[in-house]
Coordinates of C-alpha atoms and ligand atoms in Angstrom, one line a residue:
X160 CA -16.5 54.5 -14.4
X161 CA -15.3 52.5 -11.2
X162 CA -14.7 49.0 -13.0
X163 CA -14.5 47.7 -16.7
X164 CA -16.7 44.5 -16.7
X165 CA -18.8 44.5 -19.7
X166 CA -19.0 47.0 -23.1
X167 CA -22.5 47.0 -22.0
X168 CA -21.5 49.4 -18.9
X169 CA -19.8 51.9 -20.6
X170 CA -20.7 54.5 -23.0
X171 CA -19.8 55.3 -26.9
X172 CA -18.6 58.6 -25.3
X173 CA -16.4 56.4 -23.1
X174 CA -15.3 54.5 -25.5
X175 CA -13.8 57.7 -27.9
X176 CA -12.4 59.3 -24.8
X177 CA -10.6 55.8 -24.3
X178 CA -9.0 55.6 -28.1
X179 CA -8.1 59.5 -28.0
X180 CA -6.3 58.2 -24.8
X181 CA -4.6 55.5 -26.2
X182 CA -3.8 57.5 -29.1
X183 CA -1.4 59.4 -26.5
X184 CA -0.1 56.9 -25.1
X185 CA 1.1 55.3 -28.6
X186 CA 2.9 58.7 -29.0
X187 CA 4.4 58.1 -25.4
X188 CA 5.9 54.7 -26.5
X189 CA 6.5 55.8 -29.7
X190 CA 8.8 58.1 -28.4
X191 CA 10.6 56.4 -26.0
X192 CA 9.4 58.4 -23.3
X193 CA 8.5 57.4 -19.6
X194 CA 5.6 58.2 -17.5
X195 CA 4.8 58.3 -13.6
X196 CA 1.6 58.9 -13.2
X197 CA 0.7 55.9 -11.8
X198 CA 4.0 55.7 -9.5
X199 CA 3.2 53.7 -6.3
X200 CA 0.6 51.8 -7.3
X201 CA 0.1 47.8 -7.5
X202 CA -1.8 46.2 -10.4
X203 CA -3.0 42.6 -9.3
X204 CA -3.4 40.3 -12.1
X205 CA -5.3 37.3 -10.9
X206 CA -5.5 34.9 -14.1
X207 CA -7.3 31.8 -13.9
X208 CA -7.5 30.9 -17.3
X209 CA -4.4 31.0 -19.4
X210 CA -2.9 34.3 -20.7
X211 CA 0.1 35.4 -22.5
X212 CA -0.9 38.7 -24.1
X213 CA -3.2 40.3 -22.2
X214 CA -1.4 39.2 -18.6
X215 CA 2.0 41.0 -20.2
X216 CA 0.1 43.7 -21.9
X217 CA -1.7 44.8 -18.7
X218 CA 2.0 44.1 -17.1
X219 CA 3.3 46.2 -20.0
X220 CA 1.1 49.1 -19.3
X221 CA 1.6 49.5 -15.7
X222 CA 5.2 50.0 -15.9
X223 CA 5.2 52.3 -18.5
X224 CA 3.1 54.1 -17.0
X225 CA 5.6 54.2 -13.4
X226 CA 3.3 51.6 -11.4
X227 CA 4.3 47.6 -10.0
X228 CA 2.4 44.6 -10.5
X229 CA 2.0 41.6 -8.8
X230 CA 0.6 38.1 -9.9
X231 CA -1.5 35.8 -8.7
X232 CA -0.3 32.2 -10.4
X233 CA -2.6 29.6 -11.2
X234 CA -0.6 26.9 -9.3
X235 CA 0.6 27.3 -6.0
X236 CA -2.3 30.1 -4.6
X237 CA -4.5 29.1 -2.1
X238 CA -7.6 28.5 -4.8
X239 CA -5.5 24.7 -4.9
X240 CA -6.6 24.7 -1.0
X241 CA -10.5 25.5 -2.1
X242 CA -10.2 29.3 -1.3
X243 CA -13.3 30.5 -3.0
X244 CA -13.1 33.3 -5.4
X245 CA -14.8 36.2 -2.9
X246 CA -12.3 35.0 -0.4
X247 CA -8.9 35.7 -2.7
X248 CA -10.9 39.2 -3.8
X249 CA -11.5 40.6 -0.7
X250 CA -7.6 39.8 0.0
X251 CA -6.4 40.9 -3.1
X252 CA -8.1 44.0 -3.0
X253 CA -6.3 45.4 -0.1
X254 CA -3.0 44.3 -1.5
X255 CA -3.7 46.5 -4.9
X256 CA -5.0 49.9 -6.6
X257 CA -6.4 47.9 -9.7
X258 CA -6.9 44.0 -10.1
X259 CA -6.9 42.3 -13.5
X260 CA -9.1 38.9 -13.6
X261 CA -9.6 36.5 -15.7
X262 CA -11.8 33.8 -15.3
X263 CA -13.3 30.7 -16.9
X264 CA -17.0 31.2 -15.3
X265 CA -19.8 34.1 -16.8
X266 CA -20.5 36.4 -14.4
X267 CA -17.3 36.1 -12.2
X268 CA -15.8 39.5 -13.0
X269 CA -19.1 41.0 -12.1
X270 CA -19.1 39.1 -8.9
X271 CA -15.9 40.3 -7.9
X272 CA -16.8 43.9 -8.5
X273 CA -19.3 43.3 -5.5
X274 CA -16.6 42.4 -3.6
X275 CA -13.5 44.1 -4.1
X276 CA -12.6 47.5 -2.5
X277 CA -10.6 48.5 -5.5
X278 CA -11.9 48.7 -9.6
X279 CA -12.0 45.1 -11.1
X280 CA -11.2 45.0 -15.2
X281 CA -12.7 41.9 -16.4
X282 CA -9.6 40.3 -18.7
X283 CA -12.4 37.7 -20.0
X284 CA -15.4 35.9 -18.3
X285 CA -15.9 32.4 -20.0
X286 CA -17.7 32.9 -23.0
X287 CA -19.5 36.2 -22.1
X288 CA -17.0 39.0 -22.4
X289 CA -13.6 40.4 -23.2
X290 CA -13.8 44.4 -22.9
X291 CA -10.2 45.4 -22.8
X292 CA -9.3 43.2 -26.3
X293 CA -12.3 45.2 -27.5
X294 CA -10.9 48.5 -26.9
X295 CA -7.7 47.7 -28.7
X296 CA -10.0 46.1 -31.6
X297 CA -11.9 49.1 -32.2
X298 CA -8.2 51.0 -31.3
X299 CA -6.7 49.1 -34.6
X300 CA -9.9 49.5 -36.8
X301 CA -9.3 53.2 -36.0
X302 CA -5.5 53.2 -36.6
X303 CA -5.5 50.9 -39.6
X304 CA -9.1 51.7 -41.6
X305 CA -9.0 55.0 -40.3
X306 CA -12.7 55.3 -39.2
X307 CA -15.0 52.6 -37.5
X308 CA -18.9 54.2 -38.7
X309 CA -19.9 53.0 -42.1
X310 CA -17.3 50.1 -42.2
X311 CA -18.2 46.2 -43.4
X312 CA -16.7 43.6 -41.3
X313 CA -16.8 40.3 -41.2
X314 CA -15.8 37.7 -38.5
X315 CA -14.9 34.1 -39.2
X316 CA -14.5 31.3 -36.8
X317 CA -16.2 30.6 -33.6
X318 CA -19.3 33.2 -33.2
X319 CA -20.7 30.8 -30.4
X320 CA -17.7 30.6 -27.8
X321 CA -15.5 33.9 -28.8
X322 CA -15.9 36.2 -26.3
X323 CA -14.1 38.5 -28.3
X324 CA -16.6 38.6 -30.8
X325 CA -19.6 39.1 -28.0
X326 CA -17.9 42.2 -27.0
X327 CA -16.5 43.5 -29.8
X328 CA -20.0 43.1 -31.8
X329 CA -22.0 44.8 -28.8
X330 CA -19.6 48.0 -28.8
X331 CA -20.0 47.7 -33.0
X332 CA -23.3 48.5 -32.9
X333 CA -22.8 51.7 -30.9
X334 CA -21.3 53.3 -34.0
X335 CA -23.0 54.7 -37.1
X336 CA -23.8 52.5 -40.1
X337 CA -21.8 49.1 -39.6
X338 CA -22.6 46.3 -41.7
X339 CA -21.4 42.6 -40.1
X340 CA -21.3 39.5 -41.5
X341 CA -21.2 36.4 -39.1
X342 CA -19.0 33.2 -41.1
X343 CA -19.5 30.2 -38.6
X344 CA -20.0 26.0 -39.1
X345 CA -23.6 26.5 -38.1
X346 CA -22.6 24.6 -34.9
X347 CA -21.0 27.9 -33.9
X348 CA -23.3 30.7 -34.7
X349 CA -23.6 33.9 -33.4
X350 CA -25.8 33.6 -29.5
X351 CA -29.4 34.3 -30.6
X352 CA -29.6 37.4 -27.8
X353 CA -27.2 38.5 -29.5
X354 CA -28.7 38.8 -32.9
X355 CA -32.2 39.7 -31.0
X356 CA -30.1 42.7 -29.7
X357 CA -28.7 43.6 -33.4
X358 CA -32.5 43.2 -34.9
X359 CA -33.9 45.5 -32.3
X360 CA -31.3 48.2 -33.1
X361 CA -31.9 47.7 -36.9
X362 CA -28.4 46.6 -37.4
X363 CA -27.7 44.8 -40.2
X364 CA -26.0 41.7 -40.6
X365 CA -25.5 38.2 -42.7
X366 CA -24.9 35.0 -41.4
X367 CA -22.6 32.6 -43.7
X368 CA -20.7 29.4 -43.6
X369 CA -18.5 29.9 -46.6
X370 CA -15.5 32.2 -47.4
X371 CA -17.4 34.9 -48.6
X372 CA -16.7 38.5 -48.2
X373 CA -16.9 40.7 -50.6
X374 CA -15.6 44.5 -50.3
X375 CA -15.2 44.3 -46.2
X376 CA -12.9 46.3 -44.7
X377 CA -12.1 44.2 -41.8
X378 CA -11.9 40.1 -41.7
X379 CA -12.1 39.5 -38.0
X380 CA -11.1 35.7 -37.5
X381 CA -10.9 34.0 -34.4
X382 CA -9.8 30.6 -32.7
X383 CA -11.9 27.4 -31.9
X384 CA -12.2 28.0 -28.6
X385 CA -11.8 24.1 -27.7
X386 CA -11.5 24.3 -24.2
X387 CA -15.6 25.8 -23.9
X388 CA -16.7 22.6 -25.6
X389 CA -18.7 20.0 -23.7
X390 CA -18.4 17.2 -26.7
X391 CA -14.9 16.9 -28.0
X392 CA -16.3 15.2 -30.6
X393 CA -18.3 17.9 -31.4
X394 CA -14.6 20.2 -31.3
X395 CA -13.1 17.3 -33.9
X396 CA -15.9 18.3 -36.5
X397 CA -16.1 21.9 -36.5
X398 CA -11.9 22.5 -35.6
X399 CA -10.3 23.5 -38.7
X400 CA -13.3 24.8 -40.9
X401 CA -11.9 27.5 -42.2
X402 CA -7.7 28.7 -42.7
X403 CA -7.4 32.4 -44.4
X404 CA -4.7 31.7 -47.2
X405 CA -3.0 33.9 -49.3
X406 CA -5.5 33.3 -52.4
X407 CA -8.3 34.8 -50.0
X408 CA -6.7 38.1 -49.6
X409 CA -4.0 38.9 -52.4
X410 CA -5.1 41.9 -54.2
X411 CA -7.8 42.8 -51.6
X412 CA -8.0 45.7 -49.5
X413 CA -9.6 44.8 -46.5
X414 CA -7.4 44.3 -42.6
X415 CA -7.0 41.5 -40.8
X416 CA -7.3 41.0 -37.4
X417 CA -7.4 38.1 -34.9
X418 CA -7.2 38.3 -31.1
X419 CA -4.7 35.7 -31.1
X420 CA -3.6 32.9 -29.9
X421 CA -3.9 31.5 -33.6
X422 CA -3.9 27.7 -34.0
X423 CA -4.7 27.2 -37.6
X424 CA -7.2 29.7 -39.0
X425 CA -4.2 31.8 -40.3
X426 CA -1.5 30.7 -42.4
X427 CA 1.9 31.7 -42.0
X428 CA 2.2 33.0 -45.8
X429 CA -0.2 35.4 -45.3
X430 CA 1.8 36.9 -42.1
X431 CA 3.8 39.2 -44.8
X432 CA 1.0 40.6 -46.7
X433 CA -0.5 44.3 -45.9
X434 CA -3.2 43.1 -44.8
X435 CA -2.1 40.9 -41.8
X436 CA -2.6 43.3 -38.5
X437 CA -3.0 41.0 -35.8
X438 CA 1.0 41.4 -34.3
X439 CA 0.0 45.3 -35.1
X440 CA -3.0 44.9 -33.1
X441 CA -1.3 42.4 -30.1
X442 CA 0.8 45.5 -30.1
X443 CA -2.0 48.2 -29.5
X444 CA -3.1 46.2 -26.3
X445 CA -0.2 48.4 -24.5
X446 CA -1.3 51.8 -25.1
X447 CA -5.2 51.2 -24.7
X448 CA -4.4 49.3 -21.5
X449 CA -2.4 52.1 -20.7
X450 CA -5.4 54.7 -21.4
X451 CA -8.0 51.7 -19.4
X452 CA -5.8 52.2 -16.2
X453 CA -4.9 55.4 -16.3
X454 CA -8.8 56.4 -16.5
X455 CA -9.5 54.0 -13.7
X456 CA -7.0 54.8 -11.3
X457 CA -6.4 58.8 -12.0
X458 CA -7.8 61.0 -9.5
X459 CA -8.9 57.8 -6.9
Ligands
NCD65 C1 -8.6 35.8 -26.5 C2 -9.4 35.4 -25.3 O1 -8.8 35.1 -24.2 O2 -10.6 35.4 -25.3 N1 -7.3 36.0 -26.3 C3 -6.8 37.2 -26.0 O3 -7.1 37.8 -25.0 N2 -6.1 37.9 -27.0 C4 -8.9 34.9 -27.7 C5 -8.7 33.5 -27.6 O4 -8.3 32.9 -26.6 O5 -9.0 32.8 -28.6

């Protein structure tokens, strides 16, 4: 594995050798110790979108695990000038060992792979992918259902725009038996190649609009993701659909997650109840991250 750009590249045996990684890693932090195996080498996080957990987690990571970052900010680079995205790659890359990107266009983590000397991690790619949130998704169904075959998950919110979703439901259907269940405004469905991919494999899967799941183990909500919309008019319908309350989930046994940022799909009462995982799994972002570079970077 040279870069991380899409679940799509990388293997279900990759995948386990990444959470039995993390799982190490957790241990590490858990026990207040220190690592160096990654002493003298430069993480380059080049964000173009905005970031708060991922950015620090990556951050996070490195220097845990004895390596420095640097950061490319939004304002005040040379992208203001028109620098083109190859350009600040092909720079970049001999600054750094590893380069974190995040980028509003599809496709642009891939083209930077083609460019840069160094292994690329795509932090998000418009609405295509997310691969690193996935790891520490599938990370906290491990931790917190204790398996991910044979679970029933459902994910709420927007199936259309999420890139979370997109990735998380690809590397999903790698595992053994998983039943999904898509809840959406219809304006916000699932990508059809994405469901063609799901039928093919013989996956199977519901599509909803109401609040209705029924013995799930997971509820996997997600944001509006306002700024992919081309009609804000179309954003003032569909934003707050749905909000999880604490009627929806007392007595139930199922997790929740949410990649976060929340706006208002979550509300703050149900922040205390068992269920409520999402700080847990904002949390897990530092060990798999941790795992994610040291696989990349060991040994190069
Ligand atoms: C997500 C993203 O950027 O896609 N955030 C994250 O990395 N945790 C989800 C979102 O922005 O809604």
């Amino acid at each position: 594995m040279k870069h991380l750009i899409s679940m799509r590249d990388i293997s279900k045996k990759d995948i386990l050798e990444i959470l039995e990684e993390a799982k190490k890693m957790e241990n590490l932090i858990n026990e207040k110790k220190t690592s160096d195996i990654l002493k003298g080498r430069i993480l380059a996080n080049l964000f173009f979108e905005p970031s708060t957990r991922t950015r620090l987690s990556f951050e996070t990571a490195m220097k845990r695990l004895g390596g420095e970052v640097i950061n490319m900010i939004d304002k005040g680079s040379s992208i203001e000038k028109g620098e083109s995205l190859i350009d600040t790659i092909r720079v970049v890359s001999g600054y750094s060992d590893i380069i974190v990107i995040r980028h509003p266009n599809e496709g642009a983590a891939r083209l930077a792979s083609e460019y840069s000397s160094v292994p690329i991690i795509n932090a998000g790619d418009g609405s295509n992918q997310h691969p690193t949130q996935t790891l520490l998704d599938l990370y906290t169904i491990i931790r917190e259902v204790g398996k991910i075959d044979n679970i029933k998950i459902a994910f709420l919110g927007d199936l259309k725009y999420g890139r979370t979703v997109h990735s998380l439901v690809y590397a999903l259907s790698l595992f053994k038996n998983v039943k999904m269940i898509f809840i959406s405004p219809k304006e916000l469905k699932l990508p059809e190649e994405i469901k063609e991919d799901l039928k093919n494999k013989n996956i199977e899967f519901e599509e909803k609009e109401n609040l209705d799941f029924d013995d799930i183990d997971v509820l996997y909500v997600t944001r509006i993701q306002k700024e992919r919309f081309a009609d804000m008019n179309e954003y003032e319908r569909v934003k707050g659909t749905y909000m999880i309350k604490k009627e929806h989930v007392e007595g139930k046994d199922f997790i929740i997650m949410h990649p976060l940022p929340r706006v208002n799909e979550i509300d703050y009462e149900v922040d205390n109840l068992k269920n409520a995982k999402y700080f847990k799994q904002s949390f897990y972002g530092v060990p798999v991250r941790m795992a994610i570079l040291k696989l990349l970077l060991e040994g190069r």
